[in-house]
Short mmCIF file of C-alpha atoms and ligand atoms in Angstrom, two decimals:
data_model
loop_
_atom_site.label_atom_id
_atom_site.label_comp_id
_atom_site.label_asym_id
_atom_site.label_seq_id
_atom_site.Cartn_x
_atom_site.Cartn_y
_atom_site.Cartn_z
CA MET A 1 8.30 13.42 -3.21
CA ILE A 2 11.64 15.22 -3.24
CA LYS A 3 14.54 13.28 -4.68
CA LYS A 4 17.35 12.84 -2.15
CA GLN A 5 20.88 14.04 -2.74
CA THR A 6 23.14 11.01 -2.94
CA ASN A 7 26.85 10.71 -2.37
CA THR A 8 28.24 8.91 -5.38
CA SER A 9 31.90 9.25 -4.38
CA HIS A 10 31.88 6.54 -1.71
CA ARG A 11 32.74 2.92 -2.44
CA PRO A 12 29.98 0.28 -2.13
CA ASP A 13 30.94 -1.02 1.35
CA THR A 14 30.99 2.52 2.70
CA VAL A 15 27.60 3.22 1.13
CA LEU A 16 26.21 0.05 2.76
CA THR A 17 27.47 1.20 6.13
CA HIS A 18 26.25 4.78 6.09
CA ALA A 19 23.64 5.44 3.40
CA GLY A 20 20.30 6.74 4.60
CA LEU A 21 21.50 7.59 8.11
CA HIS A 22 21.03 11.09 9.56
CA PRO A 23 21.93 10.82 13.27
CA ARG A 24 21.79 14.60 13.83
CA ASP A 25 18.09 14.55 12.90
CA TYR A 26 17.47 12.06 15.73
CA HIS A 27 19.37 13.46 18.71
CA GLY A 28 22.53 11.60 17.63
CA PHE A 29 21.01 8.10 17.66
CA VAL A 30 22.78 6.20 14.89
CA ASN A 31 19.65 4.54 13.50
CA PRO A 32 16.40 6.21 12.49
CA PRO A 33 13.37 5.71 14.72
CA VAL A 34 10.95 2.89 13.87
CA VAL A 35 7.93 5.09 13.19
CA HIS A 36 4.59 3.32 13.62
CA ALA A 37 2.20 5.75 12.03
CA SER A 38 -0.92 6.39 10.05
CA THR A 39 -2.05 9.84 11.24
CA VAL A 40 0.19 12.87 10.89
CA LEU A 41 -1.03 16.16 12.38
CA TYR A 42 -0.82 19.58 10.71
CA PRO A 43 -0.39 22.82 12.65
CA ASP A 44 -3.13 24.74 10.77
CA MET A 45 -5.57 24.51 7.83
CA ASP A 46 -3.33 26.29 5.31
CA THR A 47 -0.53 23.78 5.92
CA MET A 48 -3.05 20.94 5.78
CA LYS A 49 -4.64 22.09 2.49
CA SER A 50 -1.27 22.61 0.83
CA ARG A 51 0.29 19.50 2.43
CA GLY A 52 3.05 21.93 3.27
CA GLN A 53 5.07 19.72 5.54
CA ARG A 54 7.48 16.85 4.99
CA TYR A 55 5.24 14.00 6.16
CA SER A 56 1.52 13.87 5.36
CA TYR A 57 0.22 10.36 6.12
CA GLY A 58 1.73 7.02 7.14
CA ARG A 59 1.31 5.45 3.71
CA HIS A 60 3.11 8.33 2.00
CA GLY A 61 6.41 7.94 3.82
CA THR A 62 7.99 7.92 7.26
CA PRO A 63 11.57 8.50 8.43
CA THR A 64 12.04 4.71 8.64
CA VAL A 65 10.82 4.05 5.09
CA GLU A 66 12.77 6.97 3.69
CA ALA A 67 15.99 5.81 5.35
CA LEU A 68 15.83 2.47 3.50
CA GLU A 69 14.70 4.06 0.22
CA GLU A 70 17.53 6.57 0.41
CA ALA A 71 20.14 3.90 1.18
CA LEU A 72 19.02 1.73 -1.74
CA THR A 73 18.79 4.67 -4.12
CA GLU A 74 22.42 5.48 -3.37
CA LEU A 75 23.58 1.87 -3.56
CA GLU A 76 21.75 1.24 -6.84
CA GLY A 77 22.71 4.59 -8.41
CA ALA A 78 18.99 5.11 -9.05
CA ALA A 79 16.70 8.11 -9.47
CA GLY A 80 14.56 6.72 -6.65
CA THR A 81 13.40 3.60 -4.81
CA ARG A 82 10.08 2.28 -3.58
CA LEU A 83 9.45 -0.60 -1.16
CA ALA A 84 6.94 -3.42 -1.45
CA PRO A 85 5.72 -6.00 1.08
CA SER A 86 7.52 -8.90 -0.68
CA GLY A 87 9.85 -9.55 -3.58
CA LEU A 88 6.96 -10.81 -5.67
CA ALA A 89 4.93 -7.70 -4.87
CA ALA A 90 7.92 -5.63 -6.05
CA ILE A 91 7.96 -7.54 -9.36
CA ALA A 92 4.20 -7.04 -9.80
CA LEU A 93 4.41 -3.33 -8.94
CA ALA A 94 7.32 -2.73 -11.31
CA LEU A 95 5.42 -4.44 -14.15
CA GLN A 96 2.23 -2.51 -13.41
CA SER A 97 4.17 0.75 -13.37
CA CYS A 98 5.35 0.43 -16.97
CA LEU A 99 2.68 -1.57 -18.82
CA SER A 100 -0.69 -0.53 -20.26
CA LYS A 101 -3.44 -2.21 -22.23
CA GLY A 102 -2.20 -3.16 -25.70
CA ASP A 103 1.48 -3.42 -24.67
CA HIS A 104 3.64 -6.46 -25.28
CA LEU A 105 6.04 -7.80 -22.63
CA LEU A 106 8.99 -10.12 -23.24
CA VAL A 107 9.92 -12.35 -20.28
CA SER A 108 12.97 -14.58 -19.93
CA ASP A 109 12.00 -18.24 -19.80
CA SER A 110 14.21 -18.70 -16.71
CA VAL A 111 12.53 -16.21 -14.34
CA TYR A 112 11.30 -16.96 -10.83
CA GLY A 113 8.15 -19.13 -11.16
CA PRO A 114 5.63 -16.90 -9.34
CA ASN A 115 6.74 -13.99 -11.54
CA ARG A 116 5.61 -16.12 -14.48
CA ASN A 117 2.28 -16.76 -12.75
CA PHE A 118 1.66 -13.00 -12.54
CA CYS A 119 2.59 -12.61 -16.20
CA GLU A 120 0.36 -15.52 -17.25
CA ARG A 121 -2.66 -15.05 -15.00
CA VAL A 122 -2.91 -11.32 -14.34
CA LEU A 123 -1.36 -9.31 -17.18
CA PRO A 124 -3.46 -10.86 -19.98
CA ARG A 125 -6.64 -9.90 -18.07
CA TRP A 126 -5.49 -6.30 -18.37
CA GLY A 127 -4.88 -6.57 -22.10
CA VAL A 128 -1.10 -7.00 -21.89
CA GLU A 129 0.36 -9.56 -24.28
CA VAL A 130 3.22 -11.66 -22.83
CA SER A 131 5.73 -13.88 -24.60
CA TYR A 132 8.78 -15.76 -23.36
CA TYR A 133 12.29 -15.78 -24.82
CA ALA A 134 15.23 -18.14 -24.39
CA PRO A 135 17.44 -16.37 -21.80
CA LEU A 136 20.74 -16.74 -23.69
CA ASP A 137 19.62 -16.35 -27.31
CA LEU A 138 20.07 -12.70 -28.27
CA ASP A 139 19.08 -13.27 -31.91
CA ALA A 140 15.81 -14.89 -30.83
CA LEU A 141 15.22 -11.99 -28.48
CA LYS A 142 15.77 -9.46 -31.27
CA ALA A 143 13.35 -11.37 -33.47
CA ALA A 144 10.72 -11.47 -30.72
CA PHE A 145 10.24 -7.69 -30.60
CA LYS A 146 6.94 -6.35 -31.91
CA PRO A 147 5.91 -2.77 -32.62
CA ASN A 148 4.07 -2.74 -29.25
CA THR A 149 6.88 -4.29 -27.15
CA ARG A 150 7.10 -2.00 -24.17
CA ALA A 151 9.36 -3.93 -21.78
CA VAL A 152 11.76 -6.86 -21.35
CA PHE A 153 12.01 -8.77 -18.07
CA THR A 154 15.40 -10.28 -17.17
CA GLU A 155 16.93 -12.23 -14.30
CA ALA A 156 20.63 -13.12 -14.03
CA PRO A 157 21.37 -15.80 -13.22
CA GLY A 158 18.02 -17.48 -13.88
CA THR A 159 16.07 -19.10 -11.10
CA ALA A 160 16.86 -22.82 -10.70
CA THR A 161 18.93 -23.20 -13.90
CA PHE A 162 21.32 -20.25 -13.46
CA GLU A 163 21.60 -18.96 -17.04
CA MET A 164 23.75 -15.81 -17.02
CA GLN A 165 21.92 -13.32 -19.20
CA ASP A 166 23.98 -10.69 -21.01
CA ILE A 167 22.26 -7.70 -19.42
CA PRO A 168 24.24 -4.91 -21.18
CA ALA A 169 23.53 -6.51 -24.59
CA ILE A 170 19.83 -6.96 -23.76
CA CYS A 171 19.59 -3.33 -22.64
CA LYS A 172 21.15 -2.20 -25.93
CA ILE A 173 18.64 -4.24 -27.94
CA ALA A 174 15.73 -2.93 -25.83
CA ARG A 175 16.91 0.69 -26.21
CA ALA A 176 16.94 0.30 -29.98
CA HIS A 177 13.23 -0.61 -29.71
CA ASP A 178 12.52 2.11 -27.14
CA ALA A 179 11.56 -0.58 -24.61
CA LEU A 180 12.27 -0.59 -20.87
CA VAL A 181 14.29 -3.33 -19.14
CA LEU A 182 13.32 -4.80 -15.77
CA MET A 183 15.70 -7.03 -13.84
CA ASP A 184 15.26 -9.31 -10.85
CA ASN A 185 18.73 -8.82 -9.37
CA THR A 186 18.15 -10.65 -6.09
CA TRP A 187 21.04 -13.09 -6.68
CA ALA A 188 23.83 -10.54 -7.01
CA THR A 189 22.24 -7.76 -4.93
CA PRO A 190 23.16 -4.18 -5.91
CA LEU A 191 26.49 -4.76 -4.17
CA TYR A 192 27.74 -7.18 -6.84
CA PHE A 193 25.83 -5.95 -9.90
CA LYS A 194 24.40 -2.50 -10.50
CA PRO A 195 21.60 -2.95 -13.03
CA ILE A 196 20.93 0.74 -13.62
CA GLU A 197 24.58 1.41 -14.54
CA HIS A 198 24.23 -1.30 -17.19
CA GLY A 199 21.08 0.21 -18.71
CA VAL A 200 18.26 -1.42 -16.69
CA ASP A 201 15.27 0.82 -15.86
CA LEU A 202 13.63 -1.07 -12.99
CA SER A 203 15.99 -2.97 -10.67
CA ILE A 204 14.17 -5.36 -8.35
CA GLN A 205 15.28 -7.05 -5.13
CA ALA A 206 13.52 -9.68 -3.09
CA GLY A 207 14.83 -7.94 0.03
CA THR A 208 13.53 -10.97 1.89
CA LYS A 209 16.79 -12.67 0.87
CA TYR A 210 20.17 -11.00 1.44
CA ILE A 211 19.07 -7.50 2.48
CA VAL A 212 17.03 -8.80 5.42
CA GLY A 213 19.53 -11.66 5.62
CA HIS A 214 18.14 -13.46 8.68
CA SER A 215 15.05 -15.30 7.36
CA ASP A 216 12.76 -13.24 9.56
CA ALA A 217 10.96 -10.71 7.34
CA MET A 218 9.45 -10.28 3.86
CA LEU A 219 10.27 -7.23 1.73
CA GLY A 220 10.74 -6.12 -1.87
CA THR A 221 12.50 -3.13 -3.40
CA ILE A 222 12.34 -1.43 -6.79
CA SER A 223 14.93 1.14 -7.79
CA ALA A 224 14.29 3.07 -10.98
CA SER A 225 16.20 4.98 -13.64
CA GLU A 226 15.29 8.61 -14.38
CA ARG A 227 12.93 7.62 -17.16
CA ALA A 228 11.07 4.98 -15.09
CA PHE A 229 10.87 6.56 -11.64
CA GLU A 230 7.89 8.87 -12.04
CA ASP A 231 5.62 6.06 -13.25
CA LEU A 232 6.89 3.80 -10.48
CA ALA A 233 6.21 6.40 -7.78
CA ARG A 234 2.72 7.04 -9.17
CA MET A 235 1.79 3.34 -9.30
CA TYR A 236 3.15 2.84 -5.78
CA SER A 237 0.94 5.62 -4.53
CA ASP A 238 -2.14 4.68 -6.59
CA THR A 239 -2.04 1.03 -5.46
CA GLY A 240 -1.66 1.97 -1.78
CA THR A 241 1.51 -0.08 -1.48
CA CYS A 242 3.39 0.24 1.80
CA VAL A 243 5.46 -1.86 4.19
CA GLY A 244 5.17 -2.08 7.99
CA PRO A 245 7.88 -0.21 9.91
CA ASP A 246 9.28 -3.22 11.75
CA ASP A 247 9.99 -5.06 8.50
CA VAL A 248 11.55 -1.94 7.00
CA TYR A 249 13.73 -1.64 10.06
CA LEU A 250 14.85 -5.28 9.86
CA ALA A 251 15.85 -4.66 6.25
CA LEU A 252 17.79 -1.53 7.20
CA ARG A 253 19.59 -3.45 9.92
CA GLY A 254 20.35 -6.35 7.58
CA LEU A 255 21.68 -4.01 4.91
CA ARG A 256 24.55 -2.83 7.14
CA THR A 257 26.11 -6.32 7.29
CA MET A 258 25.15 -7.54 3.83
CA GLY A 259 28.68 -7.04 2.48
CA VAL A 260 30.44 -9.21 5.06
CA ARG A 261 27.72 -11.87 4.95
CA LEU A 262 27.86 -12.10 1.14
CA GLU A 263 31.64 -12.42 1.20
CA ARG A 264 31.33 -15.48 3.46
CA HIS A 265 28.43 -16.97 1.49
CA GLU A 266 30.53 -16.71 -1.68
CA LYS A 267 33.66 -18.20 -0.07
CA ASN A 268 31.71 -21.16 1.34
CA ALA A 269 29.76 -21.69 -1.88
CA LEU A 270 32.96 -21.75 -3.97
CA GLU A 271 34.42 -24.39 -1.66
CA VAL A 272 31.30 -26.58 -1.75
CA ALA A 273 30.80 -26.10 -5.52
CA GLY A 274 34.46 -27.00 -6.20
CA TRP A 275 34.06 -30.17 -4.12
CA LEU A 276 30.85 -31.12 -5.94
CA ARG A 277 32.47 -30.63 -9.33
CA GLU A 278 35.02 -33.36 -8.59
CA ARG A 279 32.35 -35.99 -7.88
CA ALA A 280 31.55 -38.62 -10.49
CA ASP A 281 27.88 -38.69 -9.44
CA VAL A 282 27.43 -34.94 -10.12
CA THR A 283 27.00 -34.21 -13.83
CA SER A 284 27.11 -30.41 -13.64
CA VAL A 285 27.49 -27.56 -11.17
CA LEU A 286 25.49 -24.46 -12.10
CA TYR A 287 27.34 -21.73 -10.19
CA PRO A 288 28.43 -18.86 -12.47
CA ALA A 289 31.20 -17.83 -10.03
CA LEU A 290 32.92 -21.21 -10.43
CA PRO A 291 35.60 -21.05 -13.16
CA GLY A 292 34.51 -23.17 -16.10
CA ALA A 293 30.84 -23.27 -15.02
CA PRO A 294 28.17 -22.16 -17.54
CA GLY A 295 27.98 -18.37 -17.68
CA HIS A 296 31.28 -17.82 -15.85
CA ASP A 297 32.67 -15.47 -18.51
CA VAL A 298 29.63 -13.18 -18.45
CA TRP A 299 29.62 -13.26 -14.63
CA LYS A 300 33.32 -12.34 -14.54
CA ARG A 301 32.85 -9.52 -17.04
CA ASP A 302 29.81 -7.87 -15.39
CA PHE A 303 29.60 -8.92 -11.74
CA THR A 304 31.93 -8.19 -8.84
CA GLY A 305 30.87 -11.10 -6.64
CA ALA A 306 28.42 -13.94 -6.11
CA CYS A 307 26.00 -15.08 -3.43
CA GLY A 308 25.55 -18.53 -1.90
CA LEU A 309 22.83 -19.86 -4.20
CA PHE A 310 23.53 -22.44 -6.93
CA ALA A 311 22.37 -25.78 -8.28
CA PHE A 312 23.90 -29.08 -9.28
CA GLU A 313 22.63 -32.08 -11.20
CA LEU A 314 22.81 -35.57 -9.81
CA GLU A 315 23.51 -38.44 -12.18
CA GLN A 316 20.35 -40.00 -13.66
CA ALA A 317 18.28 -41.65 -10.95
CA ASP A 318 14.66 -42.26 -10.09
CA ASP A 319 12.64 -40.02 -7.79
CA GLU A 320 13.08 -42.34 -4.80
CA ALA A 321 16.87 -42.02 -4.94
CA ALA A 322 16.60 -38.22 -5.25
CA LYS A 323 14.23 -38.10 -2.28
CA ALA A 324 16.66 -40.22 -0.25
CA PHE A 325 19.37 -37.62 -0.95
CA PHE A 326 17.25 -34.78 0.45
CA ASN A 327 15.81 -36.71 3.37
CA ALA A 328 19.28 -37.69 4.63
CA LEU A 329 20.40 -34.05 5.02
CA GLU A 330 20.60 -32.84 8.60
CA LEU A 331 22.21 -29.42 8.31
CA PHE A 332 20.65 -28.30 5.02
CA GLY A 333 17.02 -27.51 5.74
CA LEU A 334 14.38 -28.38 3.13
CA GLY A 335 13.09 -24.89 2.49
CA TYR A 336 12.14 -22.71 -0.47
CA SER A 337 13.82 -19.50 0.51
CA TRP A 338 17.47 -18.40 0.51
CA GLY A 339 19.60 -15.42 1.48
CA GLY A 340 19.40 -16.07 5.23
CA PHE A 341 22.25 -17.30 7.41
CA GLU A 342 21.38 -20.98 7.03
CA SER A 343 21.94 -23.66 4.41
CA LEU A 344 18.89 -24.87 2.48
CA ALA A 345 18.10 -27.36 -0.27
CA THR A 346 15.23 -27.71 -2.74
CA TRP A 347 14.44 -29.91 -5.73
CA PRO A 348 13.22 -27.65 -8.54
CA ASP A 349 11.79 -29.08 -11.75
CA PRO A 350 12.54 -26.61 -14.56
CA LYS A 351 10.38 -28.62 -16.97
CA GLU A 352 7.31 -27.33 -15.13
CA ALA A 353 7.67 -23.74 -16.32
CA ARG A 354 9.43 -23.54 -19.68
CA SER A 355 8.03 -22.59 -23.04
CA ALA A 356 10.96 -21.11 -25.01
CA THR A 357 13.68 -23.52 -23.87
CA ALA A 358 13.68 -27.24 -23.13
CA TRP A 359 15.03 -28.86 -19.98
CA GLU A 360 15.12 -32.50 -20.98
CA GLY A 361 17.44 -35.43 -20.31
CA HIS A 362 18.85 -34.11 -17.06
CA GLY A 363 19.26 -35.90 -13.73
CA PRO A 364 17.59 -34.63 -10.55
CA LEU A 365 18.42 -30.97 -9.91
CA VAL A 366 19.47 -29.92 -6.42
CA ARG A 367 19.33 -26.21 -5.61
CA VAL A 368 21.34 -25.30 -2.54
CA HIS A 369 21.72 -22.16 -0.55
CA ILE A 370 25.13 -22.27 1.09
CA GLY A 371 24.82 -20.62 4.47
CA LEU A 372 27.30 -19.34 7.01
CA GLU A 373 28.11 -22.70 8.64
CA ASP A 374 31.64 -24.15 8.33
CA PRO A 375 32.00 -25.55 4.79
CA ALA A 376 33.55 -28.76 6.18
CA ASP A 377 30.25 -29.43 7.99
CA GLN A 378 28.24 -28.49 4.89
CA ILE A 379 30.28 -30.97 2.82
CA ALA A 380 29.89 -33.69 5.48
CA ASP A 381 26.12 -33.16 5.35
CA LEU A 382 26.04 -33.45 1.56
CA GLU A 383 28.15 -36.64 1.87
CA ARG A 384 25.29 -38.05 3.97
CA GLY A 385 22.91 -37.16 1.15
CA PHE A 386 25.09 -38.87 -1.48
CA ALA A 387 25.44 -42.02 0.65
CA ALA A 388 21.64 -42.28 0.98
CA PHE A 389 21.25 -41.55 -2.76
CA HIS A 390 23.50 -44.43 -3.71
CA ALA A 391 21.95 -46.78 -1.14
CA ALA A 392 18.48 -46.03 -2.58
CA LYS A 393 19.71 -46.37 -6.16
CA GLY A 394 21.01 -49.86 -5.38
C1 PLP B 401 14.73 -14.75 -7.68
C2 PLP B 401 13.57 -14.43 -6.78
N1 PLP B 401 12.88 -13.32 -7.02
C3 PLP B 401 11.82 -12.98 -6.26
C4 PLP B 401 11.43 -13.76 -5.21
C5 PLP B 401 10.21 -13.37 -4.43
O1 PLP B 401 10.52 -12.88 -3.17
P1 PLP B 401 9.45 -12.94 -1.98
O2 PLP B 401 9.44 -14.35 -1.51
O3 PLP B 401 9.95 -11.94 -1.01
O4 PLP B 401 8.14 -12.56 -2.57
C6 PLP B 401 12.13 -14.92 -4.90
C7 PLP B 401 11.72 -15.78 -3.77
O5 PLP B 401 12.16 -16.89 -3.60
C8 PLP B 401 13.23 -15.28 -5.72
O6 PLP B 401 13.91 -16.40 -5.52
#
């Protein structure tokens, strides 16, 4: 497929507002049509045999799909973008695009759990060797390279425990070994961190989160550097990956307001995180955007903003007290996702999926997504949780 011309002179908010739109192609309508299509007709057999027209078949691209791919390619500063039906499918496709039998993959110990499932259950069946590295230990990472290490998977900050990986340093190490770097950048989105500019080859988004932004569709995106794009595009095509037009459209619509939504998520999250930090019954707040929090210096150096997702540790307590905290919440929904308009809470257990780092001796971990409600109401809801926690603790 032809690579689109991108406009690199515009600032990120302007790109978010206009990228991928071609109103003159659609009678002046601002948005592209939502094309529901499998069959595409050709005018004659020569055109059909040579596939000599822009669109050939629903799975190979439509104006709706291309509008989102083009917008993300511009936003990410990528050679090209492909869409997947979920964030996890995007992770799996990116890994498949760059790994072959006999390769070795290094994965950060702090990645999203289902990503680890794919690496543990699927890749070994295809003859790919996988090992895990401590997310913050660059010396251990260097030592973990083998002659057949083909790729390094990163996520910053890490799922549940929010370790801020030093992505530029990891990319430098990987380059020295001629290995590719993949990054799950869902937390920052390409608005607040541009992986490809920092040396990443495959930049992944669970578009389900902030791009869609309204908790009503599943989608994944992979944007690739020059050296990774051809293999990505081939694997996308060979695996028959495609996304339904309505979900693509919801992502395109969400993208236009992602900047203003993220700004509010960050403002609210900073207020709630600052309030939590002052509490005696909270032993740590894991929000890299909060001054003094773990990873703040790396965040400040490399990122231009933060989203509304972070975690905090309650003081030591038994499971019943922790459950009482969650069950008392009225505004924060108990839900696994994030990136939508609403506040959510979960109780992750990092001990369940660690092999290179330990997570011992900590109190119950609360992961919150700070939504767009008024932070005073969010804090009042968390107060309810703390009151129930202490009542249950006795
Ligand atoms: C960091 C991260 N990456 C990827 C995913 C997967 O996205 P999806 O649920 O769209 O498959 C999630 C989902 O929670 C996530 O938190």
